[in-house]
XYZ file of C-alpha atoms in Angstrom:
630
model
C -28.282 18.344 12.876
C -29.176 21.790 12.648
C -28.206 23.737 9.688
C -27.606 20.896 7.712
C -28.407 21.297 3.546
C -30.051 18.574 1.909
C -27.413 16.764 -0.153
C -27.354 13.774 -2.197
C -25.697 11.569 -0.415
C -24.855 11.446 3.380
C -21.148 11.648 4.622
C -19.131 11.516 7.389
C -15.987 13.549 8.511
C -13.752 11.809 10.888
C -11.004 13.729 12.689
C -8.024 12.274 14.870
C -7.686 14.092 18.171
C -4.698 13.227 20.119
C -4.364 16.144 23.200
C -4.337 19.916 23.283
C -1.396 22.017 23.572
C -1.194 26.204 24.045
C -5.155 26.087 22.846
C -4.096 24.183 19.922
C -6.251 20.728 18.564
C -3.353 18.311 18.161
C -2.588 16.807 15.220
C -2.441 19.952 13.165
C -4.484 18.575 10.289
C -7.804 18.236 12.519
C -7.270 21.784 12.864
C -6.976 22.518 9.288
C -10.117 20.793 8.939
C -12.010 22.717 11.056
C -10.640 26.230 10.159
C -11.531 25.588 7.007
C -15.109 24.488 8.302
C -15.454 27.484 10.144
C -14.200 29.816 7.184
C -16.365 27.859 4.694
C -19.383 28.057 7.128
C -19.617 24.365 6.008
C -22.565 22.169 7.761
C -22.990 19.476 5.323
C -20.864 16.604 7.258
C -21.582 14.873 10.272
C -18.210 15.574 11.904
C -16.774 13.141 14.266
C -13.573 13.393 16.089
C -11.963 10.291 16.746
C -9.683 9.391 20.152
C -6.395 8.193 19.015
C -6.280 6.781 22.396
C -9.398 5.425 24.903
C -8.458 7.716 27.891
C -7.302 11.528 25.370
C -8.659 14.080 27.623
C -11.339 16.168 26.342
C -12.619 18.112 28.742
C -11.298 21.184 27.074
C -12.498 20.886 23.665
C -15.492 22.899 23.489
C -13.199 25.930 24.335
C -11.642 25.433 20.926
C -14.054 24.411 18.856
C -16.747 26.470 16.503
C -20.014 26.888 18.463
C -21.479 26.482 15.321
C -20.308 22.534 14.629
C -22.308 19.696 16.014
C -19.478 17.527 16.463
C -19.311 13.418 18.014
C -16.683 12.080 20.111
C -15.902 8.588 19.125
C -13.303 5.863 19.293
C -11.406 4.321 16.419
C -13.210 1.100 16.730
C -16.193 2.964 15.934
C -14.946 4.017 12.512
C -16.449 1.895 9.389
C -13.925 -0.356 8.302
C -13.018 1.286 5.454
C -11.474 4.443 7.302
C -10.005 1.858 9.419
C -7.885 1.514 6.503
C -7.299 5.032 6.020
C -5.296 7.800 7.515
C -7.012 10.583 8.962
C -8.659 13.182 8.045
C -11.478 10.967 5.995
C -14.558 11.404 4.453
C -16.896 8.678 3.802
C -20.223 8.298 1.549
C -23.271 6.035 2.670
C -23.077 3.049 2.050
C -19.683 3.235 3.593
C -17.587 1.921 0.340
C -16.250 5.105 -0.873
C -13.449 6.635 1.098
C -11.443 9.889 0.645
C -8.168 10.196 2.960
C -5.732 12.105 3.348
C -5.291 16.278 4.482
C -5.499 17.791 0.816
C -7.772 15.602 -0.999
C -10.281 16.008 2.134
C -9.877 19.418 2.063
C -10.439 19.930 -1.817
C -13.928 18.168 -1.065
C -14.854 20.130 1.724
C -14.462 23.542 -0.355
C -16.806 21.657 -3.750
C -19.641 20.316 -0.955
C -19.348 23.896 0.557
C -19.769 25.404 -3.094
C -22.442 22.930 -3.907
C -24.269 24.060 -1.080
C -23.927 27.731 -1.506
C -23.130 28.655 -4.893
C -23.125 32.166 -4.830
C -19.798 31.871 -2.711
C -17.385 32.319 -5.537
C -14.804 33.282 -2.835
C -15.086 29.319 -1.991
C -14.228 28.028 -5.035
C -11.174 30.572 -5.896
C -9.992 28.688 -2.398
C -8.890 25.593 -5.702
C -6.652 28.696 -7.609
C -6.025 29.093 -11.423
C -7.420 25.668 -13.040
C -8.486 24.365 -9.468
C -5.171 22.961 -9.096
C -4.214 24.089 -5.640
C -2.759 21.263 -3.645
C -3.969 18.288 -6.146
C -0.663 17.354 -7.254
C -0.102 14.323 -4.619
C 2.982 15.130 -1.862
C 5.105 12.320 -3.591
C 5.505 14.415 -6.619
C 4.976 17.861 -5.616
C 7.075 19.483 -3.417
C 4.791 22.091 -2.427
C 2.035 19.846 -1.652
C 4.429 17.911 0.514
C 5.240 20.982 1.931
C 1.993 22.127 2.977
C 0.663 18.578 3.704
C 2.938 16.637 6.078
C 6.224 18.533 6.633
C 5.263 21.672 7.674
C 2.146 20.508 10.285
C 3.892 17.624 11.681
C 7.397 20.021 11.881
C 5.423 22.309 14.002
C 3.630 19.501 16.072
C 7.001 18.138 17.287
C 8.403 22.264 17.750
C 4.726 22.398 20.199
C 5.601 19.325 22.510
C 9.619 20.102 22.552
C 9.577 23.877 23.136
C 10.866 24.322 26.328
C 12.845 27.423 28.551
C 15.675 26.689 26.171
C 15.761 28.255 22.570
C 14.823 25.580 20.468
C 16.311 25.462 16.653
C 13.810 26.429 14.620
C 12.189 23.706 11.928
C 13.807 23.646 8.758
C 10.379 23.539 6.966
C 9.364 27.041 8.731
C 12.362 28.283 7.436
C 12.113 26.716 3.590
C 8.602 28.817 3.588
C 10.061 31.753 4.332
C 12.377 31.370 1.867
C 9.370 30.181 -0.778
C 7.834 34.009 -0.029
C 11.194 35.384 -1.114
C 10.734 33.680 -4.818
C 9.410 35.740 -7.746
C 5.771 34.755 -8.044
C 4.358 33.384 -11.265
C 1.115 33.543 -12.926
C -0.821 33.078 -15.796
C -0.646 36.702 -16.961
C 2.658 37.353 -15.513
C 4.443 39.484 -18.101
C 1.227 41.739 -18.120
C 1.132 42.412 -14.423
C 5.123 42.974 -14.442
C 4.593 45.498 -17.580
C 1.723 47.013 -15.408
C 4.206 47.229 -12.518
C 7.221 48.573 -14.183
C 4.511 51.328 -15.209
C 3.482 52.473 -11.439
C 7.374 51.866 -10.561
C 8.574 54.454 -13.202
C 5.626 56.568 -12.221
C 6.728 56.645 -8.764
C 9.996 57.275 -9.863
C 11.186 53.728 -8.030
C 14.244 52.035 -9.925
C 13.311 48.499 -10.427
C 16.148 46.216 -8.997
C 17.667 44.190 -12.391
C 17.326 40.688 -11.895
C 20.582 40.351 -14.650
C 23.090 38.002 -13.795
C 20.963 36.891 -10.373
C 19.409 34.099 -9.598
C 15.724 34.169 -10.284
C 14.802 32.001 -7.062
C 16.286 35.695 -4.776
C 15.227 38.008 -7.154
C 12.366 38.751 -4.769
C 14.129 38.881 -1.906
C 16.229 42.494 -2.648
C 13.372 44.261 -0.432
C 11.488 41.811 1.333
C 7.624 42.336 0.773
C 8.414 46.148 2.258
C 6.253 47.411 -0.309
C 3.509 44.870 0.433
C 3.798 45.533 3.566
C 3.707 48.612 4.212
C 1.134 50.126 1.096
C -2.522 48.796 0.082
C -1.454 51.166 -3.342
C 1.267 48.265 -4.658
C -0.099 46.394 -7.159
C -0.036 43.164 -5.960
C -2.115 43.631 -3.609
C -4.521 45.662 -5.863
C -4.679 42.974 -7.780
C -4.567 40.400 -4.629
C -7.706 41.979 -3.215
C -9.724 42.764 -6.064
C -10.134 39.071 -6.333
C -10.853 38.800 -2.768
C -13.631 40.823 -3.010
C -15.034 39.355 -6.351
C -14.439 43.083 -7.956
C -13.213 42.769 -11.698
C -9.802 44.613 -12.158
C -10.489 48.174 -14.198
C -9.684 47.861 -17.790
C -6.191 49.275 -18.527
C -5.282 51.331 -21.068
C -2.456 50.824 -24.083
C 0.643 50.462 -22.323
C 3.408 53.155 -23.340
C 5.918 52.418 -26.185
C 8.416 51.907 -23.430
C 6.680 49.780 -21.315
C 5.136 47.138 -24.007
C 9.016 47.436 -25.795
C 10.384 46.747 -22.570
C 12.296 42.887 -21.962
C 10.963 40.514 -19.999
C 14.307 40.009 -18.455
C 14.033 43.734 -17.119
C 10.432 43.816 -15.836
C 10.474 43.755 -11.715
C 9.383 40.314 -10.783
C 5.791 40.106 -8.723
C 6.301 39.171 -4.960
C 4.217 36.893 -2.702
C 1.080 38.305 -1.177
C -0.068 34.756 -0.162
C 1.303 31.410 -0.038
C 1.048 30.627 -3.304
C 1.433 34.257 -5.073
C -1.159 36.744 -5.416
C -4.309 35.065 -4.799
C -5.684 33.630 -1.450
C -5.792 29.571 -1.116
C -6.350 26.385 0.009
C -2.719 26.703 0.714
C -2.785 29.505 3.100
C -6.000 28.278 4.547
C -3.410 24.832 5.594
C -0.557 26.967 6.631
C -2.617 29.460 8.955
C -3.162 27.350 11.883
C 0.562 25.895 11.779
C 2.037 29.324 11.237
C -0.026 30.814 14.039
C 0.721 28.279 16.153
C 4.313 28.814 15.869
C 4.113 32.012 16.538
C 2.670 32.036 19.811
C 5.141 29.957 20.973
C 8.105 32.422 19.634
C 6.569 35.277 20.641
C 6.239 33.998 24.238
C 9.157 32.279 24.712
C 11.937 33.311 22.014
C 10.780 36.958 20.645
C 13.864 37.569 19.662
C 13.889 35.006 16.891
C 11.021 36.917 14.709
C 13.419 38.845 12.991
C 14.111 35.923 11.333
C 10.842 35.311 9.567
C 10.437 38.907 8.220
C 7.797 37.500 5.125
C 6.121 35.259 7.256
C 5.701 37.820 9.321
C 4.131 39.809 7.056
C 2.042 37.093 5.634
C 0.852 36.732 8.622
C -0.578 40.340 9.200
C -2.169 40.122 5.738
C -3.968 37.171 5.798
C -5.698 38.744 8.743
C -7.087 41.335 6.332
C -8.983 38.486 4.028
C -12.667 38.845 4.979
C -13.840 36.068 6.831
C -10.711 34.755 8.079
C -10.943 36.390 11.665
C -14.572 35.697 12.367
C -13.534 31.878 10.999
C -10.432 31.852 12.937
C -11.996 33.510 16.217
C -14.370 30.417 16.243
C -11.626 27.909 16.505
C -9.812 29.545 19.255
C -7.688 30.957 16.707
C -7.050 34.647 18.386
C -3.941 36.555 15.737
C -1.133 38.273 17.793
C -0.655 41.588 17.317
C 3.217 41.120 15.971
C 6.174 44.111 16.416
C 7.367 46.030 13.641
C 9.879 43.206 12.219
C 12.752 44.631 10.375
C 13.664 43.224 6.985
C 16.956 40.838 7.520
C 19.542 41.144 5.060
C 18.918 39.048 1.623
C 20.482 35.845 1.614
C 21.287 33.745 -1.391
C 19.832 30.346 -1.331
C 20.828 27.696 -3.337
C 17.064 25.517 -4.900
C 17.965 21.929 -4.458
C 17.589 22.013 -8.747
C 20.322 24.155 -8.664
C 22.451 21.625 -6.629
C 21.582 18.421 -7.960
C 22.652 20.197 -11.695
C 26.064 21.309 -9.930
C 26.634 17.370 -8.825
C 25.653 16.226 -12.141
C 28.124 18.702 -14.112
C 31.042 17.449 -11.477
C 30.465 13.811 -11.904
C 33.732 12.497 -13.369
C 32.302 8.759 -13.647
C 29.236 10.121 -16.317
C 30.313 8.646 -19.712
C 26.816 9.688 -21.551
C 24.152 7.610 -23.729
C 22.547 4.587 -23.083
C 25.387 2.352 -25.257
C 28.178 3.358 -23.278
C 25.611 2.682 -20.197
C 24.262 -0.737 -21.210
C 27.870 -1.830 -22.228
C 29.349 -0.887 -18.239
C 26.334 -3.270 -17.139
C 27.163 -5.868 -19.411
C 30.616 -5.594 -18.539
C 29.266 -6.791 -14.721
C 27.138 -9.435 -16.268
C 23.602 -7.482 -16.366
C 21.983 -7.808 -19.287
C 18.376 -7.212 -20.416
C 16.879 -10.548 -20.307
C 13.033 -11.154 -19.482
C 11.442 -14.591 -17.909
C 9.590 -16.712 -20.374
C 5.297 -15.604 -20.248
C 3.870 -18.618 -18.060
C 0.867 -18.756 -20.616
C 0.810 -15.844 -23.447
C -2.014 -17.654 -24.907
C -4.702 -17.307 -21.941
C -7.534 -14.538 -22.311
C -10.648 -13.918 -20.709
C -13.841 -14.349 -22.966
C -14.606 -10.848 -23.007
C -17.858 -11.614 -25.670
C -19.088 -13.860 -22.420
C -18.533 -11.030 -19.732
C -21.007 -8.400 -18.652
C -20.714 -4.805 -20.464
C -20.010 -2.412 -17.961
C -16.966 -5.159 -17.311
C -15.044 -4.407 -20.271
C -12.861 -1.019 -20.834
C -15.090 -0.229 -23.907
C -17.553 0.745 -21.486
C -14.891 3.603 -20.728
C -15.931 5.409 -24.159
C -12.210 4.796 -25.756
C -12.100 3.838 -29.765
C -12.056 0.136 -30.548
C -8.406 -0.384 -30.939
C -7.556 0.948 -27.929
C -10.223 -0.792 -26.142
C -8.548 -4.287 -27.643
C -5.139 -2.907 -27.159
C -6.843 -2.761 -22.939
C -8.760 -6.231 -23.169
C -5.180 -7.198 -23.816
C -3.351 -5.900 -21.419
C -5.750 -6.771 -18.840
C -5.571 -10.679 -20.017
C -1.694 -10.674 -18.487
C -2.455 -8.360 -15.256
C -5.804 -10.603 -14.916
C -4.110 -13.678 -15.257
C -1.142 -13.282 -13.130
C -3.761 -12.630 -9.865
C -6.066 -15.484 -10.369
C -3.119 -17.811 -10.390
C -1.964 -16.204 -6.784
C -5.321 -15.547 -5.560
C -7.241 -17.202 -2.707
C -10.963 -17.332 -1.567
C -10.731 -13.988 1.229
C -7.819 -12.404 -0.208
C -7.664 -8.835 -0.349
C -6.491 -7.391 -3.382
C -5.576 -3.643 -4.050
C -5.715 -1.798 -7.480
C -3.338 0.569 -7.316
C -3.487 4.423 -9.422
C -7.032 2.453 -10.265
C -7.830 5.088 -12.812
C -11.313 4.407 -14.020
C -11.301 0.960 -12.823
C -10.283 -1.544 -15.511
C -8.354 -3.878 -13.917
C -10.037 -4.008 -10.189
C -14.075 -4.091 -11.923
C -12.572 -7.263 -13.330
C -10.785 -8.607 -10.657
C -14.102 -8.316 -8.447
C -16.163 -9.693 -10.942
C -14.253 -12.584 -11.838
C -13.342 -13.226 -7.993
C -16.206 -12.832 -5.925
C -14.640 -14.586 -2.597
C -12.265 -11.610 -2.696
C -12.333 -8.246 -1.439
C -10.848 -5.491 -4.380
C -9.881 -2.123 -3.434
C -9.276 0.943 -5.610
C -7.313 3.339 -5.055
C -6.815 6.396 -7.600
C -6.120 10.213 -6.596
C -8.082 11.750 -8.967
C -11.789 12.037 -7.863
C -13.607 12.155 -11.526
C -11.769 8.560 -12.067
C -12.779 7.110 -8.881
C -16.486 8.358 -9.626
C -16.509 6.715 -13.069
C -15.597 3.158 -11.580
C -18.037 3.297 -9.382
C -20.726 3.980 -11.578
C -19.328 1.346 -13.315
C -19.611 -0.714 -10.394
C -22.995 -0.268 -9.221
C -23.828 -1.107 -12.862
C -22.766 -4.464 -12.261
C -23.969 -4.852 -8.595
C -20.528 -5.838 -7.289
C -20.583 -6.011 -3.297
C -16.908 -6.840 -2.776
C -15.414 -3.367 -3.694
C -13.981 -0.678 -2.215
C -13.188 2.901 -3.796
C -10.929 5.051 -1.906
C -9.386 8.452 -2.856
C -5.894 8.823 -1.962
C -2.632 8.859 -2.306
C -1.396 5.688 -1.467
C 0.759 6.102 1.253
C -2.786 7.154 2.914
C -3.918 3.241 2.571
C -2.639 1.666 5.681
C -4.614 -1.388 5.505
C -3.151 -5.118 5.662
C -3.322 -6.638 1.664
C -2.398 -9.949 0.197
C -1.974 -8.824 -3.376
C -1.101 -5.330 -4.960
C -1.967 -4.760 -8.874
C -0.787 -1.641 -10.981
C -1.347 -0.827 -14.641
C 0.845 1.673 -15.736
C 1.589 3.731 -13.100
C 3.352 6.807 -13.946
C 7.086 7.177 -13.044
C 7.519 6.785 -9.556
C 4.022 5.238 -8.620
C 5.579 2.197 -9.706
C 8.046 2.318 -7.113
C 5.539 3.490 -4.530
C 3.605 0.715 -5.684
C 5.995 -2.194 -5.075
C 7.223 -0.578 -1.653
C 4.000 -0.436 -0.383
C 3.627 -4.435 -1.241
C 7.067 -5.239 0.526
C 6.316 -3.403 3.616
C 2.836 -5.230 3.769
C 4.890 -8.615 2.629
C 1.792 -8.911 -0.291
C 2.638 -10.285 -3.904
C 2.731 -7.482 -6.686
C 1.977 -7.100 -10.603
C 3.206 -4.117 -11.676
C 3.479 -2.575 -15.517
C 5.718 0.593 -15.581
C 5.039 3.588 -17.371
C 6.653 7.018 -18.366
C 10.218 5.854 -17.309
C 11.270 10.080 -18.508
C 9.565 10.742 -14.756
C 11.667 8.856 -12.821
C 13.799 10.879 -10.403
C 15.595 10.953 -6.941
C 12.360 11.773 -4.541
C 12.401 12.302 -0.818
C 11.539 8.707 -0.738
C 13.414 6.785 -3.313
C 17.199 7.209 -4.999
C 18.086 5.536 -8.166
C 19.239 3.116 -9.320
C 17.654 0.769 -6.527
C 19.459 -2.199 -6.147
C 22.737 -2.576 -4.843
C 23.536 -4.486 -7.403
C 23.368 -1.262 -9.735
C 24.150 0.807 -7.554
C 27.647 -0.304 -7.433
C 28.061 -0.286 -11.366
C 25.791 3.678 -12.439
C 25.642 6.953 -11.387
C 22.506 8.488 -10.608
C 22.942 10.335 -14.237
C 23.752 7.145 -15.910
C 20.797 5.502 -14.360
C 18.478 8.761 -15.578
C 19.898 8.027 -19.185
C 18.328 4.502 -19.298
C 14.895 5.717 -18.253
C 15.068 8.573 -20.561
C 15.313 6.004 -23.454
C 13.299 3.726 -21.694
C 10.364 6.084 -23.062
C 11.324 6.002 -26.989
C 9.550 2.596 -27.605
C 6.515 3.991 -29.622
C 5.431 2.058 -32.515
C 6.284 5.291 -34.979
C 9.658 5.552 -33.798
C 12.620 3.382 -35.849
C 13.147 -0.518 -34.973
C 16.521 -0.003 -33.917
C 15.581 2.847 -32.114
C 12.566 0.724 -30.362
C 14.964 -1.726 -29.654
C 17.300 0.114 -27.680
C 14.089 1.556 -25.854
C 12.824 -1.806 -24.998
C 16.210 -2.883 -23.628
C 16.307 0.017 -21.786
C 13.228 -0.507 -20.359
C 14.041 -4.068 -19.058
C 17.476 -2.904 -17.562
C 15.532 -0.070 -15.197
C 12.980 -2.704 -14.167
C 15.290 -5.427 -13.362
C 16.737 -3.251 -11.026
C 13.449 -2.739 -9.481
C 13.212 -6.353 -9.816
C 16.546 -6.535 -8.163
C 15.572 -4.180 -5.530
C 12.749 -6.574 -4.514
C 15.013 -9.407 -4.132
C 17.281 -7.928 -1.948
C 14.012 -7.545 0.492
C 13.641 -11.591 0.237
C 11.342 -11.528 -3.236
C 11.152 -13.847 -5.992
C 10.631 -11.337 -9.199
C 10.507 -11.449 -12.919
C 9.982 -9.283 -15.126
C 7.999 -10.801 -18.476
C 6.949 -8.855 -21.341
C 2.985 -8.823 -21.763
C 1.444 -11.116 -24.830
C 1.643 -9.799 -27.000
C 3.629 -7.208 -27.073
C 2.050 -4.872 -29.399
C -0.981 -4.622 -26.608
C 1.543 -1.402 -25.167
C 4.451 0.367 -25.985
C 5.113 0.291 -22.435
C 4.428 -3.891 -22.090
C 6.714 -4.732 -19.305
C 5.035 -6.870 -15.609
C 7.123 -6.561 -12.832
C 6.113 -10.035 -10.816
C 6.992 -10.348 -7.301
C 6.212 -12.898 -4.818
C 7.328 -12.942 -1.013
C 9.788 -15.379 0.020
């Protein structure tokens, strides 16, 4: 393929195209893709768009797509079979056993194999943000990757096919951005760049609005961007730009007495430029397409409702000024509109769903506070914490007999912690080979570096073991591991889980983090597979757009969401410093909010224990969560 730099490994980019719709590539996230493509000039993938039906018309495609991509049309049987266990977008490596799925984490990779390939593009790389961070958090934690990921593209998808003659109500996710760019923007050298603001304000002779007594999350929101807007002088986007343009920002004098004395409470908070704050991102690079998209529809059809989206708006008309962006945007049939003046809309005052959750919480007359008053209301219904004998606490494997690259020492950790792992891996290890069959498939879930599925595929060769693990420098690390050991019945994919669609007989999770636990074990009951689970950080467990706590109906009619909360935050103080009295309360906590997971499971026709891993000084956190269909 023609432009193509050499790189070490060939991979594939596989795109789902459904239809086309006002010029747009349906789903949204193939379009992402390829703006980024075009803005990254990136020609180190072979790029395939794949049919998500046999008969999608694509007759028009070439209209929309960059003249500069050598892209393949193919179906989804044609897809290796490990994307066919993926959700789209995907990249894949040769040999086709390392997967990465899912919009942000394909994304992320584009913009390193585009900076790999031209590293004097810093303007690539600044695409990650402060740390690299942008949009690595997965979408079950972060609400702003969710956000960006799946709400906001599929919100406008359904707003393309349903528009009609008829007004249609505008998504709620379109309108929880605008209300995002309202927010005070934070960064790492905030109270400098507020200082240097309050300098040019008093300069200009400007009052800066007090943010006393106001919420923060409005404090933006008294003049809506109008300086951004309408001045290339305001800071922001001096400082905004100057990045842009890889210029470093001229070295500032002493501030004035008044200025450095000044408190941070009265500085004038920093307003949104970009998605994200100040500095252009991956983010905006995902919101573009779906924003502009929008927009031609309510331009045509409902003009009158753009005087609702005043910072959007004016997002809009910026981003057009990054270089690159048009040329990049042209290419994908991406043509800006020329918007009206918008007027700024009165300030509302918005309510962050912290704010409300706090309000319930101070109003619940049922919260009685500590985890004795808590355990004691279960024990008054009969729940108790009470674990199921160990079927064998005896049984290891004979690590002295295994390969090296087998055992978690080969994961450079000190020598007790490496036992403390040998350990924990005997009861995770143990538990699967007494449910395993020859041509199960078994999936390591949050894989990490690999300890638990590199011995699963080595000690169960008639099996096929997938890992799965969002962080990439993890995933890499197993594999290494892997290839070390010349295992051919392993798969690595990077993802968040939900991204896994593939059928599974057995699911396997070594501490995984709040949450991922739960994620975990509904992943396993909607695929009806058997799961081995050990919990970790309880303190992170919380109400997600997925999950409410406790689980079980069984709880459910006894604790409060607060009360609930209580027993996870002790759950945590089980650490081998802390007192024995104290550990005890910790442990029992511990049991009580994974019995009702256990619980939980049952009420979906499970058989579940929880046991506490032999012995129990391999973990502080030494629960298994056992489940078995029905």
């Amino acid at each position: 393929m023609k432009g193509i730099k050499n790189s070490p490994t060939e991979e594939s980019l596989y795109l789902e195209y459904s239809h086309q719709t006002e010029g747009c590539i349906l789903p949204l996230h193939t379009s992402v893709a390829l703006f980024l493509l075009s803005y990254c000039d990136c020609k180190v993938f072979t790029v395939c768009l794949v049919l998500s039906e046999e008969n999608a018309d694509t007759s028009l495609l070439r209209e929309v797509l960059s003249q500069d991509l050598d892209i393949q049309v193919i179906s989804r049987q044609a897809l290796p079979p490990i994307v066919q266990n993926c959700c789209l977008p995907a990249v894949v490596e040769q040999p086709d056993v390392f997967c990465r799925a899912g919009l942000a984490v394909v994304l992320r990779h584009i913009i390193q194999k585009s900076y790999e390939a031209e590293p004097s593009r810093k303007e690539i790389l600044e695409l990650l943000g402060f740390k690299k961070t942008c949009l690595k958090a997965c979408a079950e934690v972060s609400q702003w990757t969710r956000l960006c990921e799946l709400t906001i593209p599929l919100a406008v998808e359904n707003f393309l096919q349903e528009s009609s003659d008829q007004p249609p109500a505008i998504p709620e996710e379109i309108l929880q951005l605008e209300r995002k760019l309202s927010e005070p923007v934070r960064v790492h050298n905030d109270d400098k760049l507020r200082r240097q603001k309050l300098k040019q304000q008093k300069i200009a002779g400007v009052k800066p609005p007090s943010s006393k007594g106001k919420p923060r999350g409005n404090a933006g929101a008294q003049q809506p961007c109008k300086e951004l807007a309408g001045s290339s002088k305001s800071l922001e986007l001096k400082v905004a730009f100057s990045k842009l343009t890889v210029q470093d920002t001229a070295a500032t004098n002493r501030e004035p007495s008044d200025i450095r004395k000044a408190k941070t409470s009265d500085l004038p908070p920093l307003e949104h430029v970009f998605a994200e704050g100040l500095y252009f991102t991956l983010a905006d690079i995902v919101l573009l397409p779906c924003v502009h998209h929008f927009l031609v529809i309510i331009c045509k059809k409902f003009s009158e409702k753009l005087e609702q989206f005043p910072l959007l708006a004016s997002w809009y008309q910026r981003i057009q000024e990054v270089p690159k962006v048009k040329t990049a945007a042209s290419k994908c049939g991406i043509h800006f509109l020329c918007l009206p003046e918008v007027l700024n809309s009165a300030s509302k005052s918005y309510l962050n769903s912290n704010e409300v959750i706090a309000v319930e919480e101070q109003n619940d007359p049922f919260f009685t506070g500590g985890p004795r008053p808590t355990m004691t209301k279960l024990m008054e219904k009969g729940i108790e914490a009470m674990f199921s004998p160990h079927p064998c606490p005896s049984w290891t494997l004979d690590w002295n007999s295994l390969p090296a690259a087998v055992s978690p020492k080969e994961g450079k950790m000190s020598t007790d912690r490496a036992l403390r792992k040998q350990q924990q891996l005997n009861n995770l290890v143990y538990m699967v080979l007494n449910q395993a069959k020859p041509g199960d498939r078994i999936v390591d879930f949050c894989s990490g570096g690999g300890h638990v599925g590199i011995v699963l595929a080595h000690m169960l060769p008639s099996c096929q073991v997938i890992l799965i693990e969002n962080k990439e420098l993890s995933l890499i690390r197993a594999k290494k591991r892997s290839d070390e050991l010349g295992l051919s019945n392993i798969w690595f994919i990077q993802a968040n889980m939900e991204y896994f669609t593939g059928m599974f007989n057995i699911g396997v999770a070594l501490h995984a983090c709040g949450v991922a636990t739960d994620m975990v074990i509904e992943h396993c009951i909607q695929t009806r597979a058997s799961f081995i689970t050990c919990p970790c950080c309880y303190g992170f467990i919380q109400n997600t757009s997925k999950f409410n706590f406790p689980k079980s109906e069984k709880f459910k009619k006894t604790l409060s969401y607060k009360e609930h909360m209580i027993l996870c935050r002790f759950a945590d103080q089980t650490a081998v410093q802390l007192p024995p009295q104290r550990r005890l309360i910790g442990k029992q906590c511990m049991c009580l909010v994974d019995m009702d997971r256990a619980t939980a499971a049952e009420e979906h026709s499970y058989s579940v224990q929880v046991i506490s891993m032999e012995p129990e000084s391999c973990s502080p956190k030494n629960n298994m969560i056992v489940g078995v269909p029905i």
